[in-house]
């Protein structure tokens, strides 16, 4: 194909890919132009990530052709893709967390001075990229000390370091607050203006139309439509994604909060950079949101409640005045707490284990018989309940959880904690990376729990989600409680003002 006939930076034609029991891709097409942002959307399991993994050399496609600048390509590995200017910022970050930022960025291609790594050049080259992207981080920091959003920025910087022509971003804003999203969008526009093609995978409808030039919709492993972003509405995108009208993004609020179920009093962490003197109460039948900017210590608050991080002072009191101590997660589970963590791959799933193991691991005591054996039939029945109740898309409960889409992995984790029958469910970014249809199902699940008198605490970076499903919103600012507002009477401006209170 000559240069004169090249019309797209990237062309993917009739791409098919099957796994045992599942046809993940069925003759999918995707065309990316120079200097454009192309949103790729669809429900979990639609095939978006699989298509990108076929492009990036992680999976070998069964059928189809890929052209980069008019030249046919077949990447046998991620390294080959990177060498050809195709990079991918994964939804689940895969970093060497015990090493420095600059080591992660230049891993496998360190600048050398003779037989030794040229540390000065590596440091300066990293600083240059950070300056270009307006990232304020010390390249010598360990990745393990970074927040999720900072880790994501490092991955984007790494992609830029390859001078990539195509950059795939898989749910890049799933853990970012509004300020961080605006920063990311500035970076994306700069990359677009430089001539790069950005493939942007997201479930956040508002931001898709804000950043994208074109939108491609996939459903059930098939290409459905490609539209110019300026000529399509959120409602039309959702209808194409789910194959039906979805008139309401949030279920009707039917829960009625009642008596106080828990009092959190003067929570202060041992770590002086964490939470300080946080007090609030939680009611039966309530969905309490936790808002705040990156670094506000929202996650640290729920982890302290669940016994993951240590407290210098503070108490938990139940409705009858009895004081409890969640000294570790096992004790928290015994006291009726459950926690769905933010980083499902790092702290949620056992990725090489099957769905049944992942569903029942938090509740093993329930399945031990008098003979100290595991009751496999009970485990199978409970796993089947979770799969059916949460509509997990899987060939079997013996399927490895790592082979499921991110949203279906999240449903399995939710099923695990529901099987422990908690009174207080803590959820840290529970709809991160989940499509609009599955989000609705999780919101409904939260309401169902609240209607049964359970209490739900939800950390979220999505303002529409907080305003759409909660009863009250607790706002954190730099480790402190900045205020608690009634959802029905608050505004986004009031919440953001509180979030900046102690900065």
mmCIF file of C-alpha atoms in Angstrom, residues 6-12 29-40 51-52 55 67-70 165-168 195-200 213-216 226:
data_model
loop_
_atom_site.group_PDB
_atom_site.id
_atom_site.type_symbol
_atom_site.label_atom_id
_atom_site.label_comp_id
_atom_site.label_asym_id
_atom_site.label_seq_id
_atom_site.Cartn_x
_atom_site.Cartn_y
_atom_site.Cartn_z
ATOM 1 C CA UNK A 6 -2.966 5.716 3.438
ATOM 2 C CA UNK A 7 -6.132 7.172 4.974
ATOM 3 C CA UNK A 8 -5.725 6.057 8.587
ATOM 4 C CA UNK A 9 -2.885 5.911 11.077
ATOM 5 C CA UNK A 10 -4.206 2.533 12.258
ATOM 6 C CA UNK A 11 -6.596 0.097 10.611
ATOM 7 C CA UNK A 12 -7.909 -3.064 12.249
ATOM 8 C CA UNK A 29 -13.102 -3.157 12.666
ATOM 9 C CA UNK A 30 -11.450 -0.009 14.027
ATOM 10 C CA UNK A 31 -9.855 2.932 12.191
ATOM 11 C CA UNK A 32 -7.783 5.591 13.962
ATOM 12 C CA UNK A 33 -6.781 8.882 12.323
ATOM 13 C CA UNK A 34 -3.652 10.978 12.863
ATOM 14 C CA UNK A 35 -4.074 13.616 15.542
ATOM 15 C CA UNK A 36 -7.353 12.340 16.908
ATOM 16 C CA UNK A 37 -8.889 10.960 20.092
ATOM 17 C CA UNK A 38 -11.024 7.898 19.350
ATOM 18 C CA UNK A 39 -13.260 6.653 22.168
ATOM 19 C CA UNK A 40 -13.888 2.909 22.296
ATOM 20 C CA UNK A 51 -9.272 -5.999 20.814
ATOM 21 C CA UNK A 52 -6.535 -3.789 22.254
ATOM 22 C CA UNK A 55 -3.274 -4.937 18.710
ATOM 23 C CA UNK A 67 -2.211 -1.909 9.295
ATOM 24 C CA UNK A 68 -0.029 0.781 10.891
ATOM 25 C CA UNK A 69 0.511 3.746 8.547
ATOM 26 C CA UNK A 70 -0.611 1.517 5.710
ATOM 27 C CA UNK A 165 2.172 7.064 17.335
ATOM 28 C CA UNK A 166 -0.720 5.145 18.925
ATOM 29 C CA UNK A 167 -1.451 5.362 22.657
ATOM 30 C CA UNK A 168 -4.199 3.163 24.107
ATOM 31 C CA UNK A 195 -0.148 13.969 15.697
ATOM 32 C CA UNK A 196 -0.625 10.905 17.900
ATOM 33 C CA UNK A 197 -3.722 8.746 17.690
ATOM 34 C CA UNK A 198 -5.291 8.173 21.112
ATOM 35 C CA UNK A 199 -7.590 5.198 21.668
ATOM 36 C CA UNK A 200 -9.598 6.119 24.754
ATOM 37 C CA UNK A 213 -13.301 13.253 18.182
ATOM 38 C CA UNK A 214 -14.878 9.911 17.229
ATOM 39 C CA UNK A 215 -16.696 7.169 19.134
ATOM 40 C CA UNK A 216 -16.782 3.461 18.255
ATOM 41 C CA UNK A 226 -18.581 4.558 14.638
#
